[in-house]
Amino acid sequence: MRHEDIISAKQLSRADIEGVLDRAAEIAADPAAVADRHANALLGLCFFEPSTRTKMSFAAAIKRLGGDVVDMGTVESSSVKKGESLADTVRVVEGYADALVLRHPMEGSAQMASEFVDVPLINAGDGAGQHPTQTLLDLYTIREAAGLDDVSIGIVGDLKYGRTVHSLAHALTNFDATQHFVSPESLQLPRKVRYDLHEAGATIREHTDLDAIVPEVDVLYMTRIQEERFPDESEYREVAGEYRIDTTTLAAAADDLTVMHPLPRVDEIAPEIDDTDHAAYFEQAHNGVPVRMALLDLLLEAQS
Amino acid sequence: MSDQQLRVSKIEDGTVIDHITGGQALNVLTILEITGRAGVPVSVVMHVPSDHLSTKDIVKIEGRELSEAEVDVLSLIAPSATINIIRDYEVVDKRRVTRPDRVIGVLHCPNPNCISTKDEPVESNFEVLDDAVRCAYCDTIVRDDIAALIDDA
Ligand SMILES: [Zn+2]
């Protein structure tokens, strides 16, 4: 992999993505083979907003490679609370670690932070911006379930603020994928993402009705619509129910439809789906460890 | 003597920016960080009827020759502008503005959740697209009213 930092899915070529996914598949098949590969490596965890899962997933990944974490802890208990800039924080933590993982509520924070440090920096979510490692595990899951070419994917929910959606949409432009975007009018894809999809020549369709695309897609990627995005609660209630799937909704779906969700879910997917062959969301979450192991392995390898 | 000559007299040394999009002259001064406090004579004429544009503005700055970089940034708000460098009352160089690939430290990002708008040691950084600019940090695209993003000098 050419890149030292993983900031945005936009920077990932098809070859980059396939390189990480192939390595992840090798690791998943034989995790013991890499148990000591990065003994003594330290991964700096800089999480400026709570994200237990992503953080644990990175910690599990580096530990399974023989390394360990240094963790900034919660923002409330750190110097950030005293008004330290992000640029200063990452420059300090850089001295303790071989690579950094950053989660921050502001868009562009990972890009900016990477300009101040020499160790590899991985964006683990920047506001409504990007979440490229989530995308890599999403792609891994899609490849296992349906393949990445000649595939039709429905992406449903909050497309405006959903960083996992933005990253996934960019990455899918590397493949022969048709993307069906389903959202309320007020939560459609932002201009900046449309621009890139257009530039990349992506095949996209936009919808407000979920039922219309269910029979057409191989993968249904559900996301959470957050109540606070809506000016009034009744408006939220109206659309929230529209984008909930249960066995009735999926009656028209293909038998091999794969249902995904970056989690946590609220009520977008009825629990009755969990026991069907459609459900891939827990497996998707588990895939985060081998995929992040593969990514860390490639980045740390390039460093040494 | 033409109407236009009456409005602005010739200058001895400096820069005349002509064919500025009507109404943008004050934004041009902001981009060039000309506040009027430096004691340099500056003449501004706005909304002069023009052959090329419906109306145009003209800015004359005495005793200062604009750099290439300064001129390029003008292209974002005044794509038709022409730059005349004057020495001893003569035009010694005449050129058009060209759009730069990037403008740094000139505009501010309109996204309130963008890291470049916070108290961090970075300058704003915009990629110049065909008909818009795009923040290098948060990717926000601005197509209309770029002048509103000009940082106050
Ligand atoms: Zn920005």
XYZ file of C-alpha atoms and ligand atoms in Angstrom:
458
model
C 0.000 0.000 0.000
C 1.390 3.377 -1.006
C -0.296 5.476 1.636
C 1.168 6.251 5.009
C -2.078 7.660 6.345
C -5.613 6.372 5.911
C -7.704 9.531 5.857
C -10.450 8.985 3.325
C -11.873 6.153 1.259
C -11.300 8.454 -1.723
C -7.565 7.799 -1.547
C -8.013 4.014 -1.844
C -7.604 2.460 -5.273
C -9.054 -0.870 -6.257
C -5.619 -2.432 -5.822
C -5.265 -0.907 -2.327
C -8.651 -2.247 -1.287
C -8.038 -5.704 -2.699
C -4.612 -5.779 -1.045
C -6.128 -5.139 2.384
C -9.039 -7.533 1.877
C -6.800 -10.340 0.616
C -4.476 -9.882 3.575
C -7.485 -9.831 5.937
C -8.736 -13.109 4.461
C -5.303 -14.714 5.031
C -5.271 -13.472 8.609
C -8.832 -14.646 9.267
C -7.911 -18.105 7.957
C -4.825 -18.401 10.162
C -4.686 -15.780 12.935
C -1.989 -17.700 14.829
C 0.473 -17.077 12.000
C 0.562 -13.343 12.743
C 0.383 -13.515 16.543
C 3.894 -12.092 17.010
C 4.237 -10.118 13.812
C 4.273 -6.733 15.477
C 5.513 -7.550 18.962
C 6.392 -4.283 20.741
C 4.384 -2.130 18.319
C 2.307 0.486 20.120
C -0.860 1.940 18.658
C -1.919 5.365 19.957
C -5.677 5.663 20.444
C -6.889 9.287 20.273
C -10.657 9.163 20.663
C -12.201 12.596 21.092
C -15.728 11.225 21.090
C -16.993 7.995 22.558
C -16.840 4.950 20.311
C -16.455 1.796 22.317
C -16.723 -0.602 19.387
C -14.306 1.005 16.962
C -11.824 1.543 19.768
C -12.083 -2.051 21.022
C -11.805 -3.332 17.483
C -8.505 -1.474 16.948
C -7.224 -2.577 20.373
C -8.097 -6.202 19.601
C -6.408 -5.925 16.196
C -3.061 -4.611 17.467
C -3.030 -7.055 20.401
C -3.652 -9.988 18.073
C -0.597 -8.846 16.106
C 1.487 -8.986 19.288
C 1.431 -5.235 19.961
C -0.361 -3.052 22.470
C -2.165 0.278 22.805
C -1.480 3.582 24.478
C -4.799 5.233 25.082
C -5.391 8.945 25.511
C -8.439 8.088 27.639
C -11.590 10.114 27.700
C -11.561 13.747 26.665
C -13.014 14.794 30.005
C -9.927 13.599 31.854
C -7.285 14.845 29.383
C -5.445 18.052 28.589
C -7.864 18.631 25.712
C -10.282 19.735 28.370
C -7.750 22.453 29.240
C -7.940 23.811 25.709
C -5.021 22.055 24.039
C -5.238 22.061 20.239
C -5.644 18.826 18.296
C -2.377 19.594 16.506
C -0.529 19.657 19.853
C -2.227 16.555 21.212
C -1.315 14.366 18.243
C 2.253 15.695 18.202
C 2.637 14.619 21.828
C 1.002 11.202 21.407
C 3.131 10.588 18.299
C 6.111 10.340 20.625
C 4.559 7.396 22.449
C 3.310 5.306 19.521
C 4.202 3.746 16.177
C 0.863 4.645 14.595
C -2.153 6.724 15.623
C -5.887 6.156 15.373
C -8.001 9.314 15.538
C -11.739 9.709 16.140
C -12.830 13.333 16.323
C -16.167 15.154 16.026
C -14.910 17.735 13.487
C -14.747 17.155 9.746
C -11.242 17.304 8.288
C -9.615 16.616 11.666
C -7.796 13.503 10.464
C -6.454 15.329 7.405
C -5.227 18.172 9.579
C -3.731 15.914 12.266
C -1.835 13.920 9.632
C -0.047 17.107 8.589
C 1.511 17.345 12.064
C 2.758 13.791 12.610
C 5.211 11.483 10.857
C 3.819 8.150 12.066
C 0.906 6.625 10.104
C -2.440 8.110 11.087
C -5.718 6.276 10.624
C -9.013 8.148 10.500
C -11.534 6.319 12.677
C -14.299 8.807 11.908
C -14.223 12.607 11.541
C -17.600 14.207 12.189
C -19.921 13.709 9.231
C -16.863 13.205 7.030
C -15.246 9.820 6.474
C -14.764 6.469 8.183
C -12.461 4.509 5.854
C -11.708 1.499 8.062
C -15.430 0.869 8.508
C -15.613 0.898 4.721
C -12.861 -1.693 4.403
C -14.703 -4.075 6.714
C -17.959 -3.325 4.892
C -16.287 -4.183 1.589
C -14.845 -7.353 3.083
C -18.331 -8.397 4.158
C -19.858 -7.517 0.774
C -17.118 -9.416 -1.062
C -17.699 -12.526 1.035
C -21.463 -12.349 0.583
C -22.034 -11.109 -2.952
C -18.736 -10.135 -4.580
C -17.736 -6.568 -5.395
C -18.413 -6.489 -9.125
C -21.731 -6.704 -10.905
C -23.403 -6.037 -7.588
C -26.401 -3.874 -6.706
C -26.392 -2.203 -3.307
C -29.160 -0.338 -1.525
C -27.832 2.231 0.970
C -30.593 3.361 3.278
C -31.127 6.011 5.955
C -29.127 9.112 6.891
C -27.099 9.746 3.754
C -26.421 13.371 4.605
C -24.513 13.004 7.871
C -23.616 9.321 7.680
C -19.852 9.128 7.376
C -19.905 5.371 6.848
C -22.160 5.978 3.845
C -19.866 8.648 2.401
C -16.819 6.419 2.649
C -18.593 3.355 1.298
C -20.034 5.269 -1.665
C -16.568 6.549 -2.635
C -14.965 3.130 -2.316
C -17.651 1.380 -4.392
C -16.808 3.597 -7.368
C -13.745 1.363 -7.834
C -16.026 -1.565 -8.655
C -18.815 -2.370 -11.065
C -21.485 -1.606 -8.482
C -24.868 0.074 -8.819
C -25.662 2.172 -5.765
C -29.299 2.778 -4.851
C -29.564 5.553 -2.258
C -32.731 5.609 -0.184
C -33.414 8.452 2.239
C -35.910 11.129 3.224
C -35.579 14.258 1.038
C -33.975 16.128 3.919
C -31.215 13.556 4.420
C -30.050 13.011 0.848
C -26.380 12.776 -0.130
C -24.467 16.037 0.350
C -23.166 17.972 -2.651
C -19.544 17.079 -1.903
C -20.216 13.341 -2.140
C -22.357 13.708 -5.275
C -19.531 15.649 -6.890
C -17.037 12.827 -6.336
C -19.456 10.109 -7.414
C -20.180 12.064 -10.579
C -16.453 12.616 -11.235
C -15.812 8.903 -10.730
C -18.579 8.019 -13.196
C -20.466 6.001 -10.591
C -23.832 4.437 -11.356
C -26.221 5.809 -8.764
C -30.005 6.006 -8.331
C -31.840 7.960 -5.679
C -35.112 6.974 -4.034
C -37.330 7.867 -1.127
C -39.248 4.564 -1.116
C -37.449 1.552 0.335
C -39.942 -1.046 -0.921
C -39.200 -0.054 -4.530
C -35.602 -1.265 -4.369
C -35.851 -4.308 -2.092
C -36.424 -6.787 -4.956
C -33.583 -5.286 -7.007
C -30.608 -5.339 -4.678
C -28.048 -7.937 -3.609
C -27.105 -6.014 -0.485
C -29.169 -3.751 1.761
C -26.957 -1.461 3.837
C -29.103 0.045 6.576
C -28.049 3.046 8.689
C -29.572 4.790 11.653
C -31.584 7.959 11.195
C -30.917 10.141 14.191
C -33.881 11.862 15.711
C -31.905 15.035 16.419
C -31.431 15.599 12.669
C -35.105 16.516 12.365
C -36.698 19.854 13.225
C -39.746 18.185 14.795
C -40.464 14.772 16.188
C -43.550 13.995 14.122
C -41.519 14.426 10.945
C -38.971 11.984 12.312
C -41.627 9.430 13.292
C -43.044 9.556 9.797
C -39.807 8.652 8.037
C -38.270 6.446 10.725
C -40.946 3.790 10.182
C -40.440 3.969 6.400
C -36.927 2.673 6.714
C -37.466 -0.225 9.062
C -37.138 -3.723 7.677
C -38.814 -6.889 8.941
C -39.752 -10.221 7.379
C -42.762 -8.604 5.660
C -40.567 -5.937 4.032
C -38.155 -8.596 2.869
C -40.838 -10.888 1.418
C -40.097 -9.387 -1.991
C -36.316 -9.702 -1.605
C -34.013 -12.158 -3.336
C -33.307 -15.283 -1.283
C -29.632 -14.393 -1.043
C -30.130 -10.746 -0.063
C -27.486 -9.661 2.456
C -28.547 -7.168 5.136
C -25.793 -5.021 6.655
C -25.635 -2.260 9.280
C -22.598 -0.458 10.757
C -24.274 -0.710 14.201
C -25.495 0.337 16.657
C -29.018 -0.131 15.328
C -32.104 1.236 17.028
C -35.129 -0.132 15.228
C -34.076 -0.112 11.548
C -33.864 -3.894 11.506
C -36.464 -5.967 13.348
C -34.900 -8.619 15.648
C -36.744 -11.324 13.689
C -34.271 -10.722 10.822
C -31.351 -11.709 13.072
C -32.087 -15.425 12.739
C -32.469 -15.363 8.957
C -29.738 -15.993 6.380
C -30.045 -12.345 5.357
C -28.450 -11.002 8.532
C -24.758 -10.172 8.121
C -24.376 -7.278 10.562
C -22.792 -9.141 13.461
C -20.420 -10.922 11.138
C -19.718 -7.487 9.606
C -18.736 -6.150 13.043
C -16.527 -9.188 13.708
C -14.787 -8.679 10.369
C -13.480 -5.411 11.781
C -10.693 -7.215 13.622
C -9.038 -9.126 10.752
C -9.511 -6.144 8.422
C -7.906 -3.739 10.903
C -5.157 -6.300 11.563
C -4.457 -6.396 7.837
C -4.405 -2.619 7.577
C -2.141 -2.183 10.609
C 0.122 -4.935 9.336
C 0.529 -3.201 5.974
C 1.075 0.254 7.503
C 3.530 -0.913 10.180
C 5.356 -3.096 7.678
C 5.846 -0.108 5.384
C 7.256 1.865 8.341
C 9.948 -0.623 9.315
C -11.577 63.409 -22.400
C -13.664 60.292 -21.876
C -16.067 59.708 -19.049
C -13.800 57.054 -17.608
C -10.691 59.221 -17.557
C -12.612 61.834 -15.654
C -13.447 59.335 -12.933
C -9.905 58.168 -12.264
C -6.755 60.041 -13.048
C -3.567 58.406 -14.279
C -1.134 57.082 -11.705
C 2.657 57.356 -11.797
C 3.632 53.924 -10.397
C 1.516 51.016 -9.256
C -1.190 48.649 -10.478
C -4.473 49.201 -12.270
C -6.922 46.321 -12.058
C -9.519 46.738 -14.781
C -12.543 44.707 -15.887
C -13.409 43.576 -12.370
C -16.902 42.062 -12.222
C -19.271 44.895 -11.264
C -19.629 45.245 -7.493
C -16.562 43.136 -6.582
C -14.021 45.961 -6.159
C -14.216 46.027 -2.375
C -13.758 42.257 -2.222
C -10.704 42.675 -4.437
C -9.283 45.102 -1.898
C -10.002 42.625 0.896
C -8.220 39.810 -0.933
C -5.225 42.070 -1.448
C -5.374 43.047 2.217
C -5.682 46.693 1.322
C -7.429 48.261 4.263
C -6.936 51.925 3.439
C -4.895 52.301 6.599
C -1.479 51.939 4.955
C -1.479 55.477 3.620
C -1.190 54.303 -0.011
C -3.484 56.175 -2.409
C -6.166 53.777 -3.693
C -8.874 54.708 -6.191
C -11.993 52.616 -6.600
C -14.569 53.059 -9.312
C -17.640 50.873 -9.279
C -20.324 50.003 -11.825
C -18.846 51.691 -14.872
C -20.668 50.670 -18.078
C -18.474 48.189 -19.939
C -18.317 46.616 -23.400
C -17.385 43.185 -22.068
C -19.277 43.052 -18.800
C -22.590 44.719 -18.111
C -20.816 46.878 -15.578
C -17.279 46.726 -14.309
C -15.220 48.027 -11.426
C -11.716 49.472 -11.579
C -9.145 49.614 -8.771
C -5.965 51.718 -8.943
C -3.267 51.181 -6.332
C -0.410 53.625 -6.275
C 3.131 52.599 -5.415
C 2.456 48.859 -5.305
C 2.971 46.159 -7.947
C 0.882 43.063 -7.337
C 2.539 39.664 -7.230
C 1.515 36.788 -9.482
C 0.013 34.925 -6.508
C -2.115 37.886 -5.464
C -3.360 38.288 -8.980
C -4.287 34.622 -9.284
C -6.507 34.741 -6.238
C -8.452 37.597 -7.816
C -9.583 35.188 -10.512
C -11.976 33.530 -8.069
C -14.163 36.606 -7.835
C -13.088 38.573 -10.913
C -12.311 36.102 -13.687
C -12.255 38.774 -16.410
C -9.919 41.154 -14.605
C -6.890 42.574 -16.371
C -3.806 43.749 -14.526
C -1.800 46.717 -15.720
C 1.523 47.372 -14.041
C 2.397 51.076 -14.332
C 5.841 52.619 -14.124
C 6.390 56.299 -14.805
C 2.822 56.694 -16.150
C 3.376 53.931 -18.740
C 1.831 50.463 -18.819
C 4.909 48.206 -18.672
C 3.066 44.908 -18.226
C -0.500 43.896 -18.980
C -1.879 40.476 -18.099
C -5.027 38.560 -17.362
C -5.734 36.657 -14.205
C -5.423 32.856 -14.282
C -7.149 30.484 -11.909
C -4.742 28.899 -9.422
C -4.998 25.204 -8.470
C -5.307 26.072 -4.814
C -5.847 29.091 -2.558
C -4.332 29.025 0.904
C -5.148 31.328 3.789
C -7.513 33.513 1.776
C -11.007 32.072 2.223
C -12.625 30.598 5.305
C -14.627 27.399 5.228
C -18.392 27.941 5.581
C -18.822 24.581 7.364
C -18.977 25.409 11.092
C -17.980 21.828 11.894
C -14.778 22.018 9.823
C -11.517 21.691 11.763
C -9.974 24.564 9.741
C -12.438 26.992 11.337
C -11.270 26.118 14.854
C -8.379 27.325 16.938
C -5.784 25.118 15.265
C -2.449 26.164 13.746
C -3.525 25.671 10.123
C -4.428 27.967 7.261
C -7.557 27.442 5.248
C -6.855 25.504 2.064
C -9.176 25.338 -0.928
C -8.830 23.403 -4.132
C -10.041 25.451 -7.119
C -12.506 23.505 -9.280
C -13.835 24.593 -12.687
C -16.727 26.544 -11.250
C -16.288 26.286 -7.485
C -13.819 25.900 -4.631
C -13.491 22.956 -2.278
C -12.165 22.801 1.277
C -9.127 20.514 1.523
C -10.126 19.518 5.054
C -13.875 18.854 5.082
C -14.470 18.636 1.281
C -17.240 21.259 1.360
C -17.878 22.693 -2.109
C -18.812 26.349 -2.549
C -20.105 27.421 -5.928
C -21.951 30.678 -5.305
C -20.819 33.718 -3.423
C -17.178 32.813 -2.927
C -16.590 36.458 -2.053
C -18.522 35.919 1.186
C -15.787 33.497 2.296
C -12.973 36.012 2.014
C -11.326 36.441 5.371
C -11.358 39.978 6.604
C -7.915 41.479 6.322
Zn -13.845 22.910 5.541
